[in-house]
Amino acid sequence: MKQILILFVLLGLACNYGYTQTTPTDTLTGNITTTYTLNSNKIYLLLGECRVKTGGNLVIPAGTKIFGEKTTKGSVIVERGGKINAVGTPT
């Protein structure tokens, strides 16, 4: 249930209608086993499954843009023991 909720949170982050540049500057894929902090000045493309494993922590600062790649079903999955810290911005 938590994985589905987190996926919806990330999809909400990707839906930024006022943003014009959508060319990704970095990719996000594979396993996260330690603390990994995204940069709010970059645009990330999720390629396939990005899994936050036990002991891993994905930090998403306010203003970070994340898009999922359609053909690989780009998504973030937070496994039991993994953490995600997403700080949103008011619109």
mmCIF file with all atom_site columns, C-alpha atoms in Angstrom:
data_model
loop_
_atom_site.group_PDB
_atom_site.id
_atom_site.type_symbol
_atom_site.label_atom_id
_atom_site.label_alt_id
_atom_site.label_comp_id
_atom_site.label_asym_id
_atom_site.label_entity_id
_atom_site.label_seq_id
_atom_site.pdbx_PDB_ins_code
_atom_site.Cartn_x
_atom_site.Cartn_y
_atom_site.Cartn_z
_atom_site.occupancy
_atom_site.B_iso_or_equiv
_atom_site.pdbx_formal_charge
_atom_site.auth_seq_id
_atom_site.auth_comp_id
_atom_site.auth_asym_id
_atom_site.auth_atom_id
_atom_site.pdbx_PDB_model_num
ATOM 1  C CA . MET A 1 1  ? 0.000  0.000  0.000   1.00 0.00 ? 1  MET A CA 1
ATOM 2  C CA . LYS A 1 2  ? 2.845  2.392  0.865   1.00 0.00 ? 2  LYS A CA 1
ATOM 3  C CA . GLN A 1 3  ? 4.497  1.636  -2.495  1.00 0.00 ? 3  GLN A CA 1
ATOM 4  C CA . ILE A 1 4  ? 1.346  2.685  -4.339  1.00 0.00 ? 4  ILE A CA 1
ATOM 5  C CA . LEU A 1 5  ? 1.063  5.885  -2.291  1.00 0.00 ? 5  LEU A CA 1
ATOM 6  C CA . ILE A 1 6  ? 4.690  6.791  -2.983  1.00 0.00 ? 6  ILE A CA 1
ATOM 7  C CA . LEU A 1 7  ? 4.203  6.134  -6.682  1.00 0.00 ? 7  LEU A CA 1
ATOM 8  C CA . PHE A 1 8  ? 1.259  8.563  -6.700  1.00 0.00 ? 8  PHE A CA 1
ATOM 9  C CA . VAL A 1 9  ? 3.364  11.163 -4.872  1.00 0.00 ? 9  VAL A CA 1
ATOM 10 C CA . LEU A 1 10 ? 6.083  10.869 -7.505  1.00 0.00 ? 10 LEU A CA 1
ATOM 11 C CA . LEU A 1 11 ? 3.558  11.061 -10.321 1.00 0.00 ? 11 LEU A CA 1
ATOM 12 C CA . GLY A 1 12 ? 2.268  14.249 -8.730  1.00 0.00 ? 12 GLY A CA 1
ATOM 13 C CA . LEU A 1 13 ? 5.794  15.651 -8.722  1.00 0.00 ? 13 LEU A CA 1
ATOM 14 C CA . ALA A 1 14 ? 6.082  14.921 -12.432 1.00 0.00 ? 14 ALA A CA 1
ATOM 15 C CA . CYS A 1 15 ? 2.848  16.740 -13.277 1.00 0.00 ? 15 CYS A CA 1
ATOM 16 C CA . ASN A 1 16 ? 4.022  20.314 -13.351 1.00 0.00 ? 16 ASN A CA 1
ATOM 17 C CA . TYR A 1 17 ? 1.895  22.071 -15.969 1.00 0.00 ? 17 TYR A CA 1
ATOM 18 C CA . GLY A 1 18 ? 3.698  25.421 -15.864 1.00 0.00 ? 18 GLY A CA 1
ATOM 19 C CA . TYR A 1 19 ? 7.092  23.924 -16.626 1.00 0.00 ? 19 TYR A CA 1
ATOM 20 C CA . THR A 1 20 ? 8.267  24.281 -20.223 1.00 0.00 ? 20 THR A CA 1
ATOM 21 C CA . GLN A 1 21 ? 11.620 22.472 -20.427 1.00 0.00 ? 21 GLN A CA 1
ATOM 22 C CA . THR A 1 22 ? 11.128 18.712 -20.280 1.00 0.00 ? 22 THR A CA 1
ATOM 23 C CA . THR A 1 23 ? 14.460 17.462 -21.574 1.00 0.00 ? 23 THR A CA 1
ATOM 24 C CA . PRO A 1 24 ? 15.943 15.283 -18.814 1.00 0.00 ? 24 PRO A CA 1
ATOM 25 C CA . THR A 1 25 ? 19.440 16.129 -17.645 1.00 0.00 ? 25 THR A CA 1
ATOM 26 C CA . ASP A 1 26 ? 19.958 12.948 -15.595 1.00 0.00 ? 26 ASP A CA 1
ATOM 27 C CA . THR A 1 27 ? 18.512 9.447  -15.207 1.00 0.00 ? 27 THR A CA 1
ATOM 28 C CA . LEU A 1 28 ? 17.360 7.534  -12.176 1.00 0.00 ? 28 LEU A CA 1
ATOM 29 C CA . THR A 1 29 ? 17.406 3.734  -12.299 1.00 0.00 ? 29 THR A CA 1
ATOM 30 C CA . GLY A 1 30 ? 18.653 0.673  -10.414 1.00 0.00 ? 30 GLY A CA 1
ATOM 31 C CA . ASN A 1 31 ? 18.947 0.115  -6.672  1.00 0.00 ? 31 ASN A CA 1
ATOM 32 C CA . ILE A 1 32 ? 19.448 2.730  -3.961  1.00 0.00 ? 32 ILE A CA 1
ATOM 33 C CA . THR A 1 33 ? 21.116 1.211  -0.884  1.00 0.00 ? 33 THR A CA 1
ATOM 34 C CA . THR A 1 34 ? 22.492 4.347  0.813   1.00 0.00 ? 34 THR A CA 1
ATOM 35 C CA . THR A 1 35 ? 21.341 7.968  0.993   1.00 0.00 ? 35 THR A CA 1
ATOM 36 C CA . TYR A 1 36 ? 20.936 9.407  -2.502  1.00 0.00 ? 36 TYR A CA 1
ATOM 37 C CA . THR A 1 37 ? 19.957 13.070 -2.801  1.00 0.00 ? 37 THR A CA 1
ATOM 38 C CA . LEU A 1 38 ? 18.586 14.438 -6.047  1.00 0.00 ? 38 LEU A CA 1
ATOM 39 C CA . ASN A 1 39 ? 19.483 17.924 -7.274  1.00 0.00 ? 39 ASN A CA 1
ATOM 40 C CA . SER A 1 40 ? 16.577 20.360 -7.687  1.00 0.00 ? 40 SER A CA 1
ATOM 41 C CA . ASN A 1 41 ? 18.394 22.010 -10.626 1.00 0.00 ? 41 ASN A CA 1
ATOM 42 C CA . LYS A 1 42 ? 18.210 18.829 -12.719 1.00 0.00 ? 42 LYS A CA 1
ATOM 43 C CA . ILE A 1 43 ? 15.388 17.089 -14.554 1.00 0.00 ? 43 ILE A CA 1
ATOM 44 C CA . TYR A 1 44 ? 15.341 13.347 -13.871 1.00 0.00 ? 44 TYR A CA 1
ATOM 45 C CA . LEU A 1 45 ? 14.025 10.556 -16.068 1.00 0.00 ? 45 LEU A CA 1
ATOM 46 C CA . LEU A 1 46 ? 13.025 7.296  -14.356 1.00 0.00 ? 46 LEU A CA 1
ATOM 47 C CA . LEU A 1 47 ? 14.131 4.343  -16.474 1.00 0.00 ? 47 LEU A CA 1
ATOM 48 C CA . GLY A 1 48 ? 12.523 1.084  -15.416 1.00 0.00 ? 48 GLY A CA 1
ATOM 49 C CA . GLU A 1 49 ? 12.322 0.302  -11.718 1.00 0.00 ? 49 GLU A CA 1
ATOM 50 C CA . CYS A 1 50 ? 14.325 2.375  -9.282  1.00 0.00 ? 50 CYS A CA 1
ATOM 51 C CA . ARG A 1 51 ? 14.236 0.430  -6.006  1.00 0.00 ? 51 ARG A CA 1
ATOM 52 C CA . VAL A 1 52 ? 14.980 1.978  -2.620  1.00 0.00 ? 52 VAL A CA 1
ATOM 53 C CA . LYS A 1 53 ? 16.298 -1.047 -0.725  1.00 0.00 ? 53 LYS A CA 1
ATOM 54 C CA . THR A 1 54 ? 16.569 -1.670 3.018   1.00 0.00 ? 54 THR A CA 1
ATOM 55 C CA . GLY A 1 55 ? 18.852 1.018  4.447   1.00 0.00 ? 55 GLY A CA 1
ATOM 56 C CA . GLY A 1 56 ? 18.450 3.190  1.351   1.00 0.00 ? 56 GLY A CA 1
ATOM 57 C CA . ASN A 1 57 ? 17.095 6.731  1.507   1.00 0.00 ? 57 ASN A CA 1
ATOM 58 C CA . LEU A 1 58 ? 15.976 8.726  -1.542  1.00 0.00 ? 58 LEU A CA 1
ATOM 59 C CA . VAL A 1 59 ? 15.900 12.461 -0.810  1.00 0.00 ? 59 VAL A CA 1
ATOM 60 C CA . ILE A 1 60 ? 13.920 14.626 -3.243  1.00 0.00 ? 60 ILE A CA 1
ATOM 61 C CA . PRO A 1 61 ? 14.362 18.362 -2.537  1.00 0.00 ? 61 PRO A CA 1
ATOM 62 C CA . ALA A 1 62 ? 11.632 20.903 -3.243  1.00 0.00 ? 62 ALA A CA 1
ATOM 63 C CA . GLY A 1 63 ? 11.433 21.863 -6.911  1.00 0.00 ? 63 GLY A CA 1
ATOM 64 C CA . THR A 1 64 ? 12.950 18.643 -8.278  1.00 0.00 ? 64 THR A CA 1
ATOM 65 C CA . LYS A 1 65 ? 11.393 17.525 -11.580 1.00 0.00 ? 65 LYS A CA 1
ATOM 66 C CA . ILE A 1 66 ? 10.972 13.761 -12.123 1.00 0.00 ? 66 ILE A CA 1
ATOM 67 C CA . PHE A 1 67 ? 9.417  12.096 -15.158 1.00 0.00 ? 67 PHE A CA 1
ATOM 68 C CA . GLY A 1 68 ? 8.786  8.396  -15.782 1.00 0.00 ? 68 GLY A CA 1
ATOM 69 C CA . GLU A 1 69 ? 9.812  6.902  -19.127 1.00 0.00 ? 69 GLU A CA 1
ATOM 70 C CA . LYS A 1 70 ? 6.733  5.260  -20.633 1.00 0.00 ? 70 LYS A CA 1
ATOM 71 C CA . THR A 1 71 ? 8.168  2.252  -22.486 1.00 0.00 ? 71 THR A CA 1
ATOM 72 C CA . THR A 1 72 ? 10.227 1.045  -19.491 1.00 0.00 ? 72 THR A CA 1
ATOM 73 C CA . LYS A 1 73 ? 7.426  1.921  -17.031 1.00 0.00 ? 73 LYS A CA 1
ATOM 74 C CA . GLY A 1 74 ? 9.705  4.221  -15.037 1.00 0.00 ? 74 GLY A CA 1
ATOM 75 C CA . SER A 1 75 ? 8.792  4.010  -11.351 1.00 0.00 ? 75 SER A CA 1
ATOM 76 C CA . VAL A 1 76 ? 10.179 4.236  -7.838  1.00 0.00 ? 76 VAL A CA 1
ATOM 77 C CA . ILE A 1 77 ? 9.567  1.305  -5.510  1.00 0.00 ? 77 ILE A CA 1
ATOM 78 C CA . VAL A 1 78 ? 10.376 1.738  -1.836  1.00 0.00 ? 78 VAL A CA 1
ATOM 79 C CA . GLU A 1 79 ? 10.923 -1.654 -0.255  1.00 0.00 ? 79 GLU A CA 1
ATOM 80 C CA . ARG A 1 80 ? 10.410 -2.446 3.408   1.00 0.00 ? 80 ARG A CA 1
ATOM 81 C CA . GLY A 1 81 ? 13.218 -0.753 5.330   1.00 0.00 ? 81 GLY A CA 1
ATOM 82 C CA . GLY A 1 82 ? 13.819 1.833  2.593   1.00 0.00 ? 82 GLY A CA 1
ATOM 83 C CA . LYS A 1 83 ? 12.906 5.498  2.968   1.00 0.00 ? 83 LYS A CA 1
ATOM 84 C CA . ILE A 1 84 ? 11.872 8.377  0.757   1.00 0.00 ? 84 ILE A CA 1
ATOM 85 C CA . ASN A 1 85 ? 11.961 12.013 1.806   1.00 0.00 ? 85 ASN A CA 1
ATOM 86 C CA . ALA A 1 86 ? 10.099 14.169 -0.713  1.00 0.00 ? 86 ALA A CA 1
ATOM 87 C CA . VAL A 1 87 ? 9.675  17.859 0.052   1.00 0.00 ? 87 VAL A CA 1
ATOM 88 C CA . GLY A 1 88 ? 7.056  19.529 -2.121  1.00 0.00 ? 88 GLY A CA 1
ATOM 89 C CA . THR A 1 89 ? 6.606  23.161 -3.083  1.00 0.00 ? 89 THR A CA 1
ATOM 90 C CA . PRO A 1 90 ? 3.342  25.088 -2.775  1.00 0.00 ? 90 PRO A CA 1
ATOM 91 C CA . THR A 1 91 ? 1.736  26.137 -6.065  1.00 0.00 ? 91 THR A CA 1
#
